[in-house]
Short mmCIF file of C-alpha atoms and ligand atoms in Angstrom, two decimals:
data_model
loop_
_atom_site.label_atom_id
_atom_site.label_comp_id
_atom_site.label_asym_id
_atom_site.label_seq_id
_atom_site.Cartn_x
_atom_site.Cartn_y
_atom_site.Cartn_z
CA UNK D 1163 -79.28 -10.19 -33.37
CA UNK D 1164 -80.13 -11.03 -29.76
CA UNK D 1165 -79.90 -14.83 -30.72
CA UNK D 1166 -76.31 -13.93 -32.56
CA UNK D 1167 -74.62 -12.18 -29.48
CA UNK D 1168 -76.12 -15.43 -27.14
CA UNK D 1169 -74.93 -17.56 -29.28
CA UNK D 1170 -71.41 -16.00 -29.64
CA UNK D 1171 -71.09 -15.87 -25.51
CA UNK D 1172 -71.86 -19.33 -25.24
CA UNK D 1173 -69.16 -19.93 -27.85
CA UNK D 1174 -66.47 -18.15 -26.18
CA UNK D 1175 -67.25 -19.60 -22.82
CA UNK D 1176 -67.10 -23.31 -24.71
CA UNK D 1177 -63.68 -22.05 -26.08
CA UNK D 1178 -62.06 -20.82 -22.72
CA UNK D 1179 -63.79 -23.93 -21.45
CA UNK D 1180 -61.14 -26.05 -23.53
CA UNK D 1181 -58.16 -23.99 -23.67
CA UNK D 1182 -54.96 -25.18 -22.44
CA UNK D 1183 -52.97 -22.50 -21.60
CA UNK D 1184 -52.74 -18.74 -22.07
CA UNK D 1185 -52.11 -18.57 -25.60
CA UNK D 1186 -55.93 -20.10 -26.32
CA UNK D 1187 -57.16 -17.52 -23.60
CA UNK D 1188 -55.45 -15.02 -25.86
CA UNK D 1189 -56.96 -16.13 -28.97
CA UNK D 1190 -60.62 -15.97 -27.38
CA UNK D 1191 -60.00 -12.62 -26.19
CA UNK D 1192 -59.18 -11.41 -30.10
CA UNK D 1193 -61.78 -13.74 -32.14
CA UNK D 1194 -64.93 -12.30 -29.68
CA UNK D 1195 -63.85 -8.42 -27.86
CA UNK D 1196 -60.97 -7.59 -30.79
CA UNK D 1197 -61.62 -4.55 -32.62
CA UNK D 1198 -62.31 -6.86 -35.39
CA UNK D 1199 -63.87 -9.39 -32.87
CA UNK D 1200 -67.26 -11.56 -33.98
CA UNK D 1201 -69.36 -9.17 -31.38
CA UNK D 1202 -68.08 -5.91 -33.53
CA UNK D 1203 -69.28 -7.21 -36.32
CA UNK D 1204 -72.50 -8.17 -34.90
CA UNK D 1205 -72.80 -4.68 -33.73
CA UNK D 1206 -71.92 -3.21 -36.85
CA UNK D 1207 -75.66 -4.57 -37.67
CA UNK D 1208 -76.99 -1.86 -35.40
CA UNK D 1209 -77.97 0.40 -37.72
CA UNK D 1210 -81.13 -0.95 -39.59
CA UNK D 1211 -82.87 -1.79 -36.11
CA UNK D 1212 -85.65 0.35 -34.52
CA UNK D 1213 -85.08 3.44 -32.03
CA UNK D 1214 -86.85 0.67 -29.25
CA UNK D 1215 -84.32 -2.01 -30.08
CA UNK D 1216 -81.25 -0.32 -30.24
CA UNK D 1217 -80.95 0.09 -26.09
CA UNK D 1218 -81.69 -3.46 -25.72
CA UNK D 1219 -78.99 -4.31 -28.28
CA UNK D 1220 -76.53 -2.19 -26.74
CA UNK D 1221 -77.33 -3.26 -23.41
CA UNK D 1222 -77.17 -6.98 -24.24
CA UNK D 1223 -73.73 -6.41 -26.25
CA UNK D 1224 -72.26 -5.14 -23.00
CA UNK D 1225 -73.29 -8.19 -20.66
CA UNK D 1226 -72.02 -10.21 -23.12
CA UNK D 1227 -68.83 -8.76 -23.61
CA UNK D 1228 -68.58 -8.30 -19.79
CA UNK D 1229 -69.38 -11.78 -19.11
CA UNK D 1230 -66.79 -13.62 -21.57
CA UNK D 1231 -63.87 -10.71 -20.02
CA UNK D 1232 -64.78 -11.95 -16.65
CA UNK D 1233 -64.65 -15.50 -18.41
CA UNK D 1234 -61.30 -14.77 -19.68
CA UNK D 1235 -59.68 -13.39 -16.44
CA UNK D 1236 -60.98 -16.12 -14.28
CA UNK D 1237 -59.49 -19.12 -16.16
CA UNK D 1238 -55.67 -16.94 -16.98
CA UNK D 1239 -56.04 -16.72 -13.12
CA UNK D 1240 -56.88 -20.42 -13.25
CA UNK D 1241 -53.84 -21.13 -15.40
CA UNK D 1242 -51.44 -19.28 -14.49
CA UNK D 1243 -51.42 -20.24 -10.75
CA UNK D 1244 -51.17 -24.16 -12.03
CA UNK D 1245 -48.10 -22.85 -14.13
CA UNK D 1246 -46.83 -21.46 -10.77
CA UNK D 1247 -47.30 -24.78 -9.06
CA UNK D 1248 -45.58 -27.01 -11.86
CA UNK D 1249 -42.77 -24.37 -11.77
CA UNK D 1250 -42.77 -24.83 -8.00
CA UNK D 1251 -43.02 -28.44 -8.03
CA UNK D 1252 -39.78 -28.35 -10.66
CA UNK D 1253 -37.71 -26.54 -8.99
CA UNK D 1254 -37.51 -28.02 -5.36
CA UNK D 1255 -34.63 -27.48 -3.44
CA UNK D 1256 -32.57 -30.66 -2.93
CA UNK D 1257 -31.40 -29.59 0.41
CA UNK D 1258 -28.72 -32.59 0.42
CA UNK D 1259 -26.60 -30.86 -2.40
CA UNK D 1260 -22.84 -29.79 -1.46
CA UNK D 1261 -23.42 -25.92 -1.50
CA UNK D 1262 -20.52 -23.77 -3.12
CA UNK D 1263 -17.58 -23.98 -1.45
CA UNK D 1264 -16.41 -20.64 0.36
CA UNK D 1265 -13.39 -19.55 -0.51
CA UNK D 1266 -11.38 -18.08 2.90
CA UNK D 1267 -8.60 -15.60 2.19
CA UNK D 1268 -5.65 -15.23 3.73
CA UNK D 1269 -2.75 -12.81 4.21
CA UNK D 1270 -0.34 -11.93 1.60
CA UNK D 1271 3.15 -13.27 2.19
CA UNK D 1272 4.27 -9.91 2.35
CA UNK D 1273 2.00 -9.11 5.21
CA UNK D 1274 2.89 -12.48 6.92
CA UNK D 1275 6.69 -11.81 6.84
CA UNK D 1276 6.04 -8.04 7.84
CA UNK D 1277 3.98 -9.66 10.98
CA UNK D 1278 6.75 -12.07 11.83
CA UNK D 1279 9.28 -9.53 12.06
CA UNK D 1280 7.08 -7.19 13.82
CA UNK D 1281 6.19 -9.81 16.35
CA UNK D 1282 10.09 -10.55 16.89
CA UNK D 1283 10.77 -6.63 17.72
CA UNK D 1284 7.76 -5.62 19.66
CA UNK D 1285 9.29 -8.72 22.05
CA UNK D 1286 12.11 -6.78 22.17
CA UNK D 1287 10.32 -3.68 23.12
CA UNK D 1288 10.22 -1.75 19.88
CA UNK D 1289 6.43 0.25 19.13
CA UNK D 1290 5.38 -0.22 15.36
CA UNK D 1291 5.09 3.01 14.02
CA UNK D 1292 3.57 3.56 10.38
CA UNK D 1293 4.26 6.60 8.74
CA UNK D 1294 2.67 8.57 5.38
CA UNK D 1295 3.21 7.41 1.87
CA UNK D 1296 3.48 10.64 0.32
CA UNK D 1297 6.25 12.18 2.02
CA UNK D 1298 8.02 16.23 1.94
CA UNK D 1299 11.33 16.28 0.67
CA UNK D 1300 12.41 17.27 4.10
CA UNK D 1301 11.58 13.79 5.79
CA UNK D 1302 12.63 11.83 3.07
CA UNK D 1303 15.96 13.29 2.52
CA UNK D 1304 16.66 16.43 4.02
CA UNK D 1305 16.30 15.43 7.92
CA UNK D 1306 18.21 12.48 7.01
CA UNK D 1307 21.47 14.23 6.16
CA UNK D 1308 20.18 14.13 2.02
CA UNK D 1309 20.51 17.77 1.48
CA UNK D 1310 19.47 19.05 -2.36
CA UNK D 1311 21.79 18.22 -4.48
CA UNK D 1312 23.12 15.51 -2.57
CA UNK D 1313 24.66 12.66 -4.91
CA UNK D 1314 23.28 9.89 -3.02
CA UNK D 1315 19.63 11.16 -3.82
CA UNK D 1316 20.14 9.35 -7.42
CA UNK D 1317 20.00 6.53 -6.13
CA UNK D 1318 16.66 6.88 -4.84
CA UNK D 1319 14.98 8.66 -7.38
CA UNK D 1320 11.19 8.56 -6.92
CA UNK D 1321 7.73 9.93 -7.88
CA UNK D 1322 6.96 13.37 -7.37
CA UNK D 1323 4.11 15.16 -6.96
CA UNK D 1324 5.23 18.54 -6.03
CA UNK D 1325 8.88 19.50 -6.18
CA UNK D 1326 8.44 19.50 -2.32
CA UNK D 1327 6.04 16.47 -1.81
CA UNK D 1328 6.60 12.76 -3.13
CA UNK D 1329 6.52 8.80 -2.71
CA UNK D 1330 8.45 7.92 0.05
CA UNK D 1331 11.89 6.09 -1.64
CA UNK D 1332 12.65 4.33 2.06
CA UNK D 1333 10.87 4.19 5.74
CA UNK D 1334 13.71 6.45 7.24
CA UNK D 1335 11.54 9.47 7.32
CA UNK D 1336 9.65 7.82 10.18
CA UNK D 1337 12.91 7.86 11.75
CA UNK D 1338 13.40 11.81 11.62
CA UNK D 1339 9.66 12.48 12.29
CA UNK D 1340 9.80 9.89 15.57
CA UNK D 1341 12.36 11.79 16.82
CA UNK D 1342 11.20 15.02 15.58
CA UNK D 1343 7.99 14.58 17.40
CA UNK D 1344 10.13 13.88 20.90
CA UNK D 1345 12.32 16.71 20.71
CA UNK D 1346 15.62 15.13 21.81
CA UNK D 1347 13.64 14.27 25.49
CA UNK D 1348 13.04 10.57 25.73
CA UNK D 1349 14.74 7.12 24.22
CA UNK D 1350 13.43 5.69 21.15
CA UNK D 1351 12.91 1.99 20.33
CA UNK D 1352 10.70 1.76 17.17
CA UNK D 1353 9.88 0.19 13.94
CA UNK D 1354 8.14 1.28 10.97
CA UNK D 1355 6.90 -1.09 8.41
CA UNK D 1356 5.21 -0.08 5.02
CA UNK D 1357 5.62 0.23 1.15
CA UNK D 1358 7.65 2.94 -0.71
CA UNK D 1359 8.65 3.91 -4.20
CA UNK D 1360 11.55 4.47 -6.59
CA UNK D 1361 11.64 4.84 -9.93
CA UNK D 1362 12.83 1.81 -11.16
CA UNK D 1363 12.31 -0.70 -14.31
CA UNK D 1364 10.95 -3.47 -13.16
CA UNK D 1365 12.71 -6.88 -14.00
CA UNK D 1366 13.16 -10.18 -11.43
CA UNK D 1367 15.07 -8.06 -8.90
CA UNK D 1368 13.61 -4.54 -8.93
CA UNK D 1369 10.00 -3.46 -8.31
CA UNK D 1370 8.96 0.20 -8.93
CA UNK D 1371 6.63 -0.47 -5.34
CA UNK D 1372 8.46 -2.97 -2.61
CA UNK D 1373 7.92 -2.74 0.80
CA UNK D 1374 10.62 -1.82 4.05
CA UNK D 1375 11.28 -1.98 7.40
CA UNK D 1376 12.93 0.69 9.55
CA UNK D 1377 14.12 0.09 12.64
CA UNK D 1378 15.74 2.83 15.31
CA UNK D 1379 16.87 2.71 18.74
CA UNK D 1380 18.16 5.95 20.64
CA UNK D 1381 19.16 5.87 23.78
CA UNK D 1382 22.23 7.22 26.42
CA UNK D 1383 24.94 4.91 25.66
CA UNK D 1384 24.04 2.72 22.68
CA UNK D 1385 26.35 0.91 20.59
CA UNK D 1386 27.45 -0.89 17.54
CA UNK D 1387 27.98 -4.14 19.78
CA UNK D 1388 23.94 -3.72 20.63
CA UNK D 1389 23.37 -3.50 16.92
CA UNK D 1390 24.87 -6.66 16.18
CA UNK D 1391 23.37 -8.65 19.33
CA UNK D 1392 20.05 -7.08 18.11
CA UNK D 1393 20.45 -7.86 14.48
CA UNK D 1394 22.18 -11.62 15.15
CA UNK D 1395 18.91 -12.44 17.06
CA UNK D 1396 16.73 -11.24 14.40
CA UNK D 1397 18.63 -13.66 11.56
CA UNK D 1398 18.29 -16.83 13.85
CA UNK D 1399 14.69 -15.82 14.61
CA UNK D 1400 13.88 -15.23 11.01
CA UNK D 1401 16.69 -17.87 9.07
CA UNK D 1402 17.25 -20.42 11.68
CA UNK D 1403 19.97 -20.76 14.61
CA UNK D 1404 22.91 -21.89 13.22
CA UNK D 1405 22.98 -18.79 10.65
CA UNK D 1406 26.33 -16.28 10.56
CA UNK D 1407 26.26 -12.75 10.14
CA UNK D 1408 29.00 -10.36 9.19
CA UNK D 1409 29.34 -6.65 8.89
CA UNK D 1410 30.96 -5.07 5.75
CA UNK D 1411 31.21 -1.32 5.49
CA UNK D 1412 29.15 0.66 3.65
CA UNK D 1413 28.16 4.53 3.15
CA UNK D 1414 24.67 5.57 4.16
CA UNK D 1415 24.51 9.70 4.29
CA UNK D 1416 22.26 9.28 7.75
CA UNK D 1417 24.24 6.77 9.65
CA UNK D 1418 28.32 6.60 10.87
CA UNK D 1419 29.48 4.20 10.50
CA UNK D 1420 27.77 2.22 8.18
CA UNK D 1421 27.28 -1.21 7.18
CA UNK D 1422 25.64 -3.67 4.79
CA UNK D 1423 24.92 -7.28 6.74
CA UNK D 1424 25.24 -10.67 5.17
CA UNK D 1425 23.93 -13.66 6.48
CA UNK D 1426 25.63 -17.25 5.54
CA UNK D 1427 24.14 -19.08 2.45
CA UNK D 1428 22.16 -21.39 3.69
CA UNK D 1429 21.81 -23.66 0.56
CA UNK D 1430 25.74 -24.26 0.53
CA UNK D 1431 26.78 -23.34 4.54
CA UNK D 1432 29.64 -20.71 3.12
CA UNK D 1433 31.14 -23.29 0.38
CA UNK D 1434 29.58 -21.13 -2.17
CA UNK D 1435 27.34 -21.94 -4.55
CA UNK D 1436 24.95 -20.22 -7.34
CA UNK D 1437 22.37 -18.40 -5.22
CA UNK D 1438 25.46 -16.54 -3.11
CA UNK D 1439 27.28 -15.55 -5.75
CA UNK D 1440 30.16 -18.38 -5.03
CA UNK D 1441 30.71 -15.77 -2.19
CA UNK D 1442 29.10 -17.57 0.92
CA UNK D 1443 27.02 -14.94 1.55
CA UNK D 1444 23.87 -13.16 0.99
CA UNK D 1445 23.27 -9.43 1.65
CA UNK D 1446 20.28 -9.29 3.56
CA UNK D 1447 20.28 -5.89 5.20
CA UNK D 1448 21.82 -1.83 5.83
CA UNK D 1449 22.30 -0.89 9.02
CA UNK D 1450 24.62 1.92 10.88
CA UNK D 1451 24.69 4.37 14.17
CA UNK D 1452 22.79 7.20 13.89
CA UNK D 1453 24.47 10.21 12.42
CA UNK D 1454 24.98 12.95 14.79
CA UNK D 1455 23.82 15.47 12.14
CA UNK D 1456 20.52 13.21 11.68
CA UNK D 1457 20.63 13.68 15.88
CA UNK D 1458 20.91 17.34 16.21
CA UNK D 1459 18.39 18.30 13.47
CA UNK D 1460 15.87 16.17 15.22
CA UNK D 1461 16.73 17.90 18.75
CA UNK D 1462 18.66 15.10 20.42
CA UNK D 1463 22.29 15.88 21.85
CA UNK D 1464 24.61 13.70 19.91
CA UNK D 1465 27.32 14.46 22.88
CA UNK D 1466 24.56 12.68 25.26
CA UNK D 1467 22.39 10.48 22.92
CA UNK D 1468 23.36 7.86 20.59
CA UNK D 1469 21.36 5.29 18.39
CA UNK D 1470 21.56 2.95 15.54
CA UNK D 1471 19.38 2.23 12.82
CA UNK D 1472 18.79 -0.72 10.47
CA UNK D 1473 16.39 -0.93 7.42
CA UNK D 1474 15.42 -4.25 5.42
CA UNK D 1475 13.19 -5.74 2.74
CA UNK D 1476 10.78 -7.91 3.28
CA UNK D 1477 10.61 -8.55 -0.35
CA UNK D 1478 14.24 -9.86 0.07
CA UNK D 1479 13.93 -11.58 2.73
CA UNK D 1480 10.41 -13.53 2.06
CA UNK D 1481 12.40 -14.10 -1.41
CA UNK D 1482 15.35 -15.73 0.45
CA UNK D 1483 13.18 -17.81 2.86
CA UNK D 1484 11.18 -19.18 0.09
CA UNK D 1485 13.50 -19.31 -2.46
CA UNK D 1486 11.46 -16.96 -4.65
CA UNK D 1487 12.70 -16.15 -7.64
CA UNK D 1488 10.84 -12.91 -8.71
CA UNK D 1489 10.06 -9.78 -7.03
CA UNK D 1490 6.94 -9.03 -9.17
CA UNK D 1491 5.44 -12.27 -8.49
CA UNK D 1492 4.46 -10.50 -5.26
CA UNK D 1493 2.51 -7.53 -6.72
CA UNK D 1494 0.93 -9.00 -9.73
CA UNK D 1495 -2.45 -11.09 -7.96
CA UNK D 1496 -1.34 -15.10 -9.50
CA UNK D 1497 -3.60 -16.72 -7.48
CA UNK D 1498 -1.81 -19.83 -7.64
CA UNK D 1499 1.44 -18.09 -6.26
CA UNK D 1500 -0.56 -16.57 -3.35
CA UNK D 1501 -2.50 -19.56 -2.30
CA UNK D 1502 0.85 -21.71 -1.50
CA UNK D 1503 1.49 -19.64 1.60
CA UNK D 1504 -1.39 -20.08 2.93
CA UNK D 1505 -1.39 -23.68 2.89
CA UNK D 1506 2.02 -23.67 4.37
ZN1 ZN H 3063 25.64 -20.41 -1.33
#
């Protein structure tokens, strides 16, 4: 039995000798130490030797299976830290490949047109004021001469949350809450950019979310000549020099008088064509003097103060000055779409 269990651990150590890779270490491990291993089945032998013997046996067994485990560990060690250099060796880095290219993002049009503009008031002294999304019916309506019930509130239906809190329809109510927050004591030149909500269907013209700018200037002595001279130099600035502007009346409940202001076609010069309607013109803007009403409830003396106010899309106009033909190409993420501004 002693000759057996030598025999059996020179063997092994032969066999892990030879193998290749771990699969033969696995193998030895099974054929000698399994449960059903060649050194349990020596063992099973146990029984017919003497009380003397049996120690010796046992102790023997037990270097022997000790030595071909040790065996065993030391050459997986062996192998698997060659496997780790081949796979090393494989997989070098080429250093002189391209690496992936990084792709740099850049503002949406929107946000580039909403600069421009920006840019072209603060010159002219005006703060940029932003103002919240979710608006109380008295800002978006009420302080603007909108009192419940009004019939000019269906045309600016929106989203409500509360019957007394909802989605801003237009940037006016930065208009009320600038002057609000004043109290009738100091001029006003501001603008307030941002995006608002009506509850409209959505087609090539019409976009449940668009964006607007408000503008508002209060002062002793302002006129409707200033809101032209302010407004002309905002077309040229935005359209080009030898753009026209005219003034058509209009009805707005917060300003009197009121106006909507076209600006001359620019792909026919006035001779008409399909983008103007055959008219000449393209609406680009609403505009008006302040109404005294929307003066008093924010604290200003209409008898001392006067102001005019002006609000416009820059949907509409990036549309115009791009000749894009689809309002909900600006709030539905085509890549493609985006990208060409940038490389403008
Ligand atoms: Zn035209």
């Amino acid at each position: 039995m002693k000759e057996q269990l030598q025999t059996l651990e020179k063997e092994a150590i032969a066999k892990l000798h030879d193998a290749n890779d771990l699969k033969d270490i696995q193998a030895v491990q099974v054929t000698y130490l399994g449960r059903k291993g060649s050194i349990t089945e020596v063992l099973r032998g146990m029984g017919k030797l003497s009380k003397e013997e049996r120690p010796v046996i046992g102790e023997l067994a037990n270097k022997v299976r000790t030595t071909i485990q040790e065996a065993i560990d030391g050459k997986k060690e062996k192998l698997e830290q060659e496997e780790l250099e081949k796979q090393l060796q494989k997989e070098t880095i080429d250093v002189t490949l391209p690496g992936r290219p990084v792709h740099v993002a850049g503002s949406h049009i929107l946000t580039s047109i909403i600069e421009e503009i920006e840019d072209l008031f603060i010159g002219l002294g005006y703060e940029v004021k932003e103002g919240p999304e979710v608006e109380t019916d008295y800002y978006n309506f009420e302080a603007l001469n909108l009192p419940k019930g009004h019939p000019a509130r269906d045309m600016q239906d929106s989203f409500y949350i509360t019957n007394e809190l909802l989605l801003r329809t237009h940037t006016s109510p930065m208009q009320a809450r600038t002057m609000r927050a004043l109290e009738g004591t100091e001029p006003i030149r501001m603008i307030c950019p941002g995006k608002v909500y009506r509850r409209d269907n959505d087609d090539a013209t019409h976009s449940h979310q668009f964006t607007q700018i408000e503008g508002l200037y209060v002062d002793k002595d302002v006129r409707m000549s200033d809101l032209k001279g302010t407004l002309h130099l905002f077309v040229q600035k935005m359209f080009g020099e030898d753009r026209e502007l005219r003034f058509r009346p209009s009805f707005f409940p917060f300003t009197e008088p009121s106006v909507e202001m076209d600006i001359s076609c620019k792909v026919c010069s006035g001779a008409g064509c399909s983008v103007c309607k055959q008219s000449g013109w393209i609406e680009i803007l609403g505009a008006g003097m302040v109404h005294p009403k929307v003066l008093e409830m924010a604290g200003y003396d209409s008898k001392v103060y006067t102001g005019f106010a002006f609000g416009m899309g820059p949907d509409r106009i990036a549309m115009l000055k791009y000749g894009i033909d689809d309002i909900r190409r600006f709030y539905t993420d085509d890549i493609r779409f985006l990208k060409q501004f940038h490389e403008a």
